[in-house]
Tab-separated table of N, CA and C in Angstrom:
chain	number	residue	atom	x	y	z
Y	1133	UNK	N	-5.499	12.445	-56.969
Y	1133	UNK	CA	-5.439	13.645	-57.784
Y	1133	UNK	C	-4.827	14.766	-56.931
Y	1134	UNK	N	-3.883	15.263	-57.388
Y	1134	UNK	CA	-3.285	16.578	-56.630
Y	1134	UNK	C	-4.274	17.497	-56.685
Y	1135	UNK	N	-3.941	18.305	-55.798
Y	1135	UNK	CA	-4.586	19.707	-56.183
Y	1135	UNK	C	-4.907	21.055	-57.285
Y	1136	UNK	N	-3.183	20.800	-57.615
Y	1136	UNK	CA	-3.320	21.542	-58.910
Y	1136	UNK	C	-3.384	20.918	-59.955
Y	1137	UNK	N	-3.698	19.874	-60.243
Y	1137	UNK	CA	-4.461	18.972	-61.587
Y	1137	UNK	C	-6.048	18.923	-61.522
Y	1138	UNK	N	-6.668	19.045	-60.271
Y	1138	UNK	CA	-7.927	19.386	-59.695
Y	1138	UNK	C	-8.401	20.553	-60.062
Y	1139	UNK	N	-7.652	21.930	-59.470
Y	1139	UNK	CA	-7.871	23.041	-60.467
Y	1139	UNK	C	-7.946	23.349	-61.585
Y	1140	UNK	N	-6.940	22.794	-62.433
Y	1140	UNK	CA	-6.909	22.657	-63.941
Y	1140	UNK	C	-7.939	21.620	-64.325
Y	1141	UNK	N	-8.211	20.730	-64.062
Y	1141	UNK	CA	-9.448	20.499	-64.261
Y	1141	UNK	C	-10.830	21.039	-64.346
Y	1142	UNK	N	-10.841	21.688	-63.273
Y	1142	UNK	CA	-12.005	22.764	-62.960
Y	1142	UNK	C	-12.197	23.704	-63.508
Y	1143	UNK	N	-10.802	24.545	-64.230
Y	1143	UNK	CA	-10.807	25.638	-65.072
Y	1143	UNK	C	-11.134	25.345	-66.563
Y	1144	UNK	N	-10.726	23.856	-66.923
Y	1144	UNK	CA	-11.063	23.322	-67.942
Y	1144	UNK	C	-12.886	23.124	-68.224
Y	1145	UNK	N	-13.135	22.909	-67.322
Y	1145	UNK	CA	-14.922	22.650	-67.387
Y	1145	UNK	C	-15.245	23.532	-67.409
Y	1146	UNK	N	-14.982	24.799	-66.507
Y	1146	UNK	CA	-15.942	26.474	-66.351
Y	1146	UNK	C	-15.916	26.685	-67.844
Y	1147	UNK	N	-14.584	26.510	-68.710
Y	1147	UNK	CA	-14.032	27.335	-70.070
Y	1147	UNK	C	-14.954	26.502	-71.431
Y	1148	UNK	N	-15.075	25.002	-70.672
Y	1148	UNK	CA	-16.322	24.267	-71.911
Y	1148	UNK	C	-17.262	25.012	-71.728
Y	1149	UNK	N	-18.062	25.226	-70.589
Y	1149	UNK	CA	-19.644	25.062	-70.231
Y	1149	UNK	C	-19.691	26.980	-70.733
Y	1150	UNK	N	-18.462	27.186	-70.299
Y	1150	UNK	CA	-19.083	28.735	-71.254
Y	1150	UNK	C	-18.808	28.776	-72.686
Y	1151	UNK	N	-17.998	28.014	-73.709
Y	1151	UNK	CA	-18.126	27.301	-74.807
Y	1151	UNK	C	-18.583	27.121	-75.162
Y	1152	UNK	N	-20.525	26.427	-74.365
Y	1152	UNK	CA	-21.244	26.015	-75.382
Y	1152	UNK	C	-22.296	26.903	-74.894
Y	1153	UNK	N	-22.032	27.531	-74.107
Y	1153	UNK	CA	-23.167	28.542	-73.439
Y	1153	UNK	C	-23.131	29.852	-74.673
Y	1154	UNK	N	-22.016	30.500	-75.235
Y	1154	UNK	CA	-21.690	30.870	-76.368
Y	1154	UNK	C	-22.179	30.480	-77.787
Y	1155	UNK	N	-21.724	28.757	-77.813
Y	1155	UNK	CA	-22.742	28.432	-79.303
Y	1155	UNK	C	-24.022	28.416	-79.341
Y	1156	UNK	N	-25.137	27.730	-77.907
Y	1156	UNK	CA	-26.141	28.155	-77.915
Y	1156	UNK	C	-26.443	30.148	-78.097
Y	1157	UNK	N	-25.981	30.893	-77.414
Y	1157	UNK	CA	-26.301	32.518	-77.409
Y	1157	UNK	C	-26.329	32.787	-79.021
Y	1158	UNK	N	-25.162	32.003	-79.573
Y	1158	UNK	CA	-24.862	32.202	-81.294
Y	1158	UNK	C	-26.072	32.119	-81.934
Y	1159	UNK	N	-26.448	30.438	-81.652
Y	1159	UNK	CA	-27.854	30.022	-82.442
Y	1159	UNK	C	-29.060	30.836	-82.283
Y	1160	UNK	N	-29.317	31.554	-80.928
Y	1160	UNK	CA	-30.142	32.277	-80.486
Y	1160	UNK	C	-30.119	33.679	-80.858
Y	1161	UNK	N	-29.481	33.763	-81.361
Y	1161	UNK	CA	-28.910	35.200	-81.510
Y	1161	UNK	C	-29.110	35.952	-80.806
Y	1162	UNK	N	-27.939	35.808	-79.699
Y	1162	UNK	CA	-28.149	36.501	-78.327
Y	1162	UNK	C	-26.720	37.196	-77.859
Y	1163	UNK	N	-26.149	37.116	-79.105
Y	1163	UNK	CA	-24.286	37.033	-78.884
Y	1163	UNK	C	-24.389	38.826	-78.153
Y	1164	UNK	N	-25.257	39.669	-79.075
Y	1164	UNK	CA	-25.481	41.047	-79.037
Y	1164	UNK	C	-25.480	41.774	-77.063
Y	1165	UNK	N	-26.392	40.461	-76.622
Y	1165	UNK	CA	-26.505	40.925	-75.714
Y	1165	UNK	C	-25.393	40.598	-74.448
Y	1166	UNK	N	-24.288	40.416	-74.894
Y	1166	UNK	CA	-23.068	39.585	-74.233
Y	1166	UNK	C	-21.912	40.391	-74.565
Y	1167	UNK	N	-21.777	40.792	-76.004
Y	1167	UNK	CA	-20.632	41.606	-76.391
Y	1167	UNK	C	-20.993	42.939	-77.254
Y	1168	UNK	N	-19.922	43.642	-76.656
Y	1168	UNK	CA	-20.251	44.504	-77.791
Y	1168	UNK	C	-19.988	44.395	-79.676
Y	1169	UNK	N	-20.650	45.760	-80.399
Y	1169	UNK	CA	-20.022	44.923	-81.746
Y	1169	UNK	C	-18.463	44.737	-82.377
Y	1170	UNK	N	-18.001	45.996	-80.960
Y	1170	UNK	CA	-16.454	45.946	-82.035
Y	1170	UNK	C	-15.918	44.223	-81.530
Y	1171	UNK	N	-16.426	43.946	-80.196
Y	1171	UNK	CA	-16.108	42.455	-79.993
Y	1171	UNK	C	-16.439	41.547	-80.587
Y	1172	UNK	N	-17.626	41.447	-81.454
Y	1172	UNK	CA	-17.929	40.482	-82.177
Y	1172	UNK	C	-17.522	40.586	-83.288
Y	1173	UNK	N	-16.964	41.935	-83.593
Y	1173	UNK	CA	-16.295	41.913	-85.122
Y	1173	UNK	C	-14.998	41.304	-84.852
Y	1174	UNK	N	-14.578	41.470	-83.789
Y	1174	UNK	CA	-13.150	40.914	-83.701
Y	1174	UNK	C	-13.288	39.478	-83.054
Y	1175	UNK	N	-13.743	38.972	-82.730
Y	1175	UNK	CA	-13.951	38.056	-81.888
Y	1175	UNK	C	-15.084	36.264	-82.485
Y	1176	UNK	N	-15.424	37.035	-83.225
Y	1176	UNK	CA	-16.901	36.038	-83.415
Y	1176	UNK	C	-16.555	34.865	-83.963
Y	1177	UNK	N	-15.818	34.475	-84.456
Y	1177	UNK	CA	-15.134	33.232	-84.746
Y	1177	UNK	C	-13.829	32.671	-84.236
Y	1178	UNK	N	-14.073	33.047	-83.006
Y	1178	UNK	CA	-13.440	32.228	-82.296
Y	1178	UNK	C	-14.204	32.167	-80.652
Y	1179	UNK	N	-15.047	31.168	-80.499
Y	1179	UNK	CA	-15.706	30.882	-78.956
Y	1179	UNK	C	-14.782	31.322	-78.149
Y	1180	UNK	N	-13.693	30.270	-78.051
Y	1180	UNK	CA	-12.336	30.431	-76.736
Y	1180	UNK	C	-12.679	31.845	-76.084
Y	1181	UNK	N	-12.678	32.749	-77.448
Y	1181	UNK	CA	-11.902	34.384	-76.817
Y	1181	UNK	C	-13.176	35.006	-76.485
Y	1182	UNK	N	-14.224	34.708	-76.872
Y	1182	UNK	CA	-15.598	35.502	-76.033
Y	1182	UNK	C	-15.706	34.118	-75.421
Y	1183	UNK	N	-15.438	33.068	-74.756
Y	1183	UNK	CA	-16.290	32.838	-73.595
Y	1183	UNK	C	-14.938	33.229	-72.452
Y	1184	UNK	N	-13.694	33.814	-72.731
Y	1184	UNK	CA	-12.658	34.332	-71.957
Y	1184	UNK	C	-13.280	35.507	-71.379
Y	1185	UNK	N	-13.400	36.329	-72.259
Y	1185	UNK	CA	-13.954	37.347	-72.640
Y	1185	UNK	C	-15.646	37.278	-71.321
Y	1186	UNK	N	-16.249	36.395	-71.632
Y	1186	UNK	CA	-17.724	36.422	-70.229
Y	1186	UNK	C	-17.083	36.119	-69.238
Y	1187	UNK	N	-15.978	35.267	-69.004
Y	1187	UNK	CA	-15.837	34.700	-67.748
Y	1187	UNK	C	-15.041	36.004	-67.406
Y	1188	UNK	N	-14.181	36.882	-67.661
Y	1188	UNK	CA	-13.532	37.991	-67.094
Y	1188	UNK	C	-14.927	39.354	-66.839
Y	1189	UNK	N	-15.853	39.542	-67.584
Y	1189	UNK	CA	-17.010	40.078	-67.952
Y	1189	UNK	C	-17.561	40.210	-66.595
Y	1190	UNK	N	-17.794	38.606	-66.241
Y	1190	UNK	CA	-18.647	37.785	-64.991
Y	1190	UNK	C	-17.639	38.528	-63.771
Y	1191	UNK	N	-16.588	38.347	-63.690
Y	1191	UNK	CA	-15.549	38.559	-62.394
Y	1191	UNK	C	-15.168	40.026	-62.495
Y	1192	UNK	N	-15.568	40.727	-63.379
Y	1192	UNK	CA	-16.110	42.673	-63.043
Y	1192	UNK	C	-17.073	42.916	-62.177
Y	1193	UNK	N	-17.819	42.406	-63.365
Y	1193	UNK	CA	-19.103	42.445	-62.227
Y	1193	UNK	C	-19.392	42.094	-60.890
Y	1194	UNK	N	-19.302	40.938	-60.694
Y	1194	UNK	CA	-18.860	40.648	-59.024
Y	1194	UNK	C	-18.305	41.780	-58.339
Y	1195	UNK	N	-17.201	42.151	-58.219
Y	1195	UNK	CA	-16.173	42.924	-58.199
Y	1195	UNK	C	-16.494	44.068	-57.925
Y	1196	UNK	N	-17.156	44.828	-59.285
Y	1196	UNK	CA	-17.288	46.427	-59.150
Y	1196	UNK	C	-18.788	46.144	-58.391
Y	1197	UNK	N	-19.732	45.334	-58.605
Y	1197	UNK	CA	-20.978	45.858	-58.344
Y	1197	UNK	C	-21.737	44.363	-57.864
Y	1198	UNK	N	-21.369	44.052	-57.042
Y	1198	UNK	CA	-21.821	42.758	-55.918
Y	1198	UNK	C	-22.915	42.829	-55.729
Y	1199	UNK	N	-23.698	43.953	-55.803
Y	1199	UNK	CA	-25.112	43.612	-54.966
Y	1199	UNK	C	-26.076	43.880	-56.440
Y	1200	UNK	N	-25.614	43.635	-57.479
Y	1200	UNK	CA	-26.490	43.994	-58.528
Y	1200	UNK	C	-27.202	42.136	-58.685
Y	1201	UNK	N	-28.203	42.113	-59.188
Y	1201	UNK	CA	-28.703	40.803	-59.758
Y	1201	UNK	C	-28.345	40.351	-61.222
Y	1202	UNK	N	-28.687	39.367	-61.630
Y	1202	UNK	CA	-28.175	39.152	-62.904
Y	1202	UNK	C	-29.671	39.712	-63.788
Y	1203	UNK	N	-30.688	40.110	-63.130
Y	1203	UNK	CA	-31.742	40.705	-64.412
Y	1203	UNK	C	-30.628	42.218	-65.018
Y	1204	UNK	N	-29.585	42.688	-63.384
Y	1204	UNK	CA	-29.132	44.302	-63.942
Y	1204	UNK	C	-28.359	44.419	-64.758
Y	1205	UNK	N	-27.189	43.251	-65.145
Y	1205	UNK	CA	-26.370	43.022	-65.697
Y	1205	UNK	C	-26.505	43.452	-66.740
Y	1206	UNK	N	-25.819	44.585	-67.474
Y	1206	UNK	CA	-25.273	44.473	-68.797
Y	1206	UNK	C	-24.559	44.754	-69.336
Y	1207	UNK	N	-23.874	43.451	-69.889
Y	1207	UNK	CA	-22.798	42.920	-70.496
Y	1207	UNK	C	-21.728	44.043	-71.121
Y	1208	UNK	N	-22.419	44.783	-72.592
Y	1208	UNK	CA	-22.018	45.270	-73.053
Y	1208	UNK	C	-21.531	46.577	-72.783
Y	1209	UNK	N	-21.769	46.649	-70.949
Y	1209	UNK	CA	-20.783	47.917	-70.651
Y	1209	UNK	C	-19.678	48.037	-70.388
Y	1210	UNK	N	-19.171	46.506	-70.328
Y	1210	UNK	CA	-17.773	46.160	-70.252
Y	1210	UNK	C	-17.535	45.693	-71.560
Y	1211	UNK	N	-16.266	46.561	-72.386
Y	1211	UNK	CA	-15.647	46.065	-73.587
Y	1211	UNK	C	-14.295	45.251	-73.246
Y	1212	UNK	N	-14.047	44.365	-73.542
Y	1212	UNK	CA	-12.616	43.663	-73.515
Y	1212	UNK	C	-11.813	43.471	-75.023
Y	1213	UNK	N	-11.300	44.568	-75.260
Y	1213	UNK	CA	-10.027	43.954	-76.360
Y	1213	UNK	C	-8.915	43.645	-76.252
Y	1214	UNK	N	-8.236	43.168	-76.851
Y	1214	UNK	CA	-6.490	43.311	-76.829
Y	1214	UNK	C	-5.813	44.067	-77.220
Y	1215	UNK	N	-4.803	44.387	-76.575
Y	1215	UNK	CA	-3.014	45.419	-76.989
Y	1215	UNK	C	-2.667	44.455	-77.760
Y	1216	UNK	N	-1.943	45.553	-78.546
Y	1216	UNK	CA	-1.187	44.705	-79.914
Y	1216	UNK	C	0.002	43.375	-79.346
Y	1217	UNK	N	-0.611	43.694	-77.984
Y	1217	UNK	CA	0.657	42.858	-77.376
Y	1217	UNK	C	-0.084	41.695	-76.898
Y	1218	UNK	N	-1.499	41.382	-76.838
Y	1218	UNK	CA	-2.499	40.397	-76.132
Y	1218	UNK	C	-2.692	40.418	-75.042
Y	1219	UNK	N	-2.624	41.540	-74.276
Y	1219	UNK	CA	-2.978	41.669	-73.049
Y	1219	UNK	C	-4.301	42.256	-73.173
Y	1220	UNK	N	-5.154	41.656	-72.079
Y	1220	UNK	CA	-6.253	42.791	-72.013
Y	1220	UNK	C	-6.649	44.079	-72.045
Y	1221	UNK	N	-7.440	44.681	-72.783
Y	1221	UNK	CA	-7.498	46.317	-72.807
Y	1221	UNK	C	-9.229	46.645	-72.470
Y	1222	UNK	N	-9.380	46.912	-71.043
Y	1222	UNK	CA	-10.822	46.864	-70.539
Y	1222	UNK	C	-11.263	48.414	-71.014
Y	1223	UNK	N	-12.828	48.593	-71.133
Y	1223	UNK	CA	-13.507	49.960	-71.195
Y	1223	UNK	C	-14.683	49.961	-70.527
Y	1224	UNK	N	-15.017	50.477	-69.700
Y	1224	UNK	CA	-16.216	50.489	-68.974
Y	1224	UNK	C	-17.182	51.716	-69.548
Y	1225	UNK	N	-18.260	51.600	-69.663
Y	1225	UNK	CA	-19.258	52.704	-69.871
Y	1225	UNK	C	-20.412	52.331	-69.071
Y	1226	UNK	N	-21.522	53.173	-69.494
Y	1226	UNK	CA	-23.023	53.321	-68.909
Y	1226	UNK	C	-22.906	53.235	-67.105
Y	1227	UNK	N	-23.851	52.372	-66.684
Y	1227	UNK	CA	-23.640	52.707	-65.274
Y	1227	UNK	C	-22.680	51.310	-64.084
Y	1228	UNK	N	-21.892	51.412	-65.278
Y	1228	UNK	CA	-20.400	50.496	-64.851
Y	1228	UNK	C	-19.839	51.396	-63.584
């Protein structure tokens, strides 16, 4: 296996396992605490783009605020939509 078929592999599994980490949050009704609502109005039927959507979420956080735990985390202070063009359009609030 090359390397970069190894990666793509790997990116392929992170993008399931948050896939179904998503349909469970759905069933639970826990989506709330993951996205905001204009994201779930735009977003909610389609997994792909909110579990894109956590995994970019996840790599803010890291990022801006490394030493926080995951009890501090919340989600919904990072908004992710798209430009009419599909690029990401980030918004940070609260104590982002």
């Amino acid at each position: 296996m090359t390397p970069e078929s190894y990666v793509k592999k790997s990116k392929v599994a992170i993008a399931k396992n948050y896939i179904a980490q998503i349909a469970t949050a759905h069933k639970e009704n826990k989506l709330s605490e993951l996205f905001t609502a204009k994201e779930l109005s735009l977003y909610a039927k389609r997994p792909r783009s909110l579990a894109a959507r956590w995994i970019l979420k996840e790599c803010i956080w890291e990022y801006l605020a490394p030493e926080t735990g995951d009890q501090e985390k919340n989600f919904c202070e990072i908004e992710i939509l798209s430009t009419s063009l599909g690029k990401p359009l980030l918004q940070l609030s609260g104590n982002m």
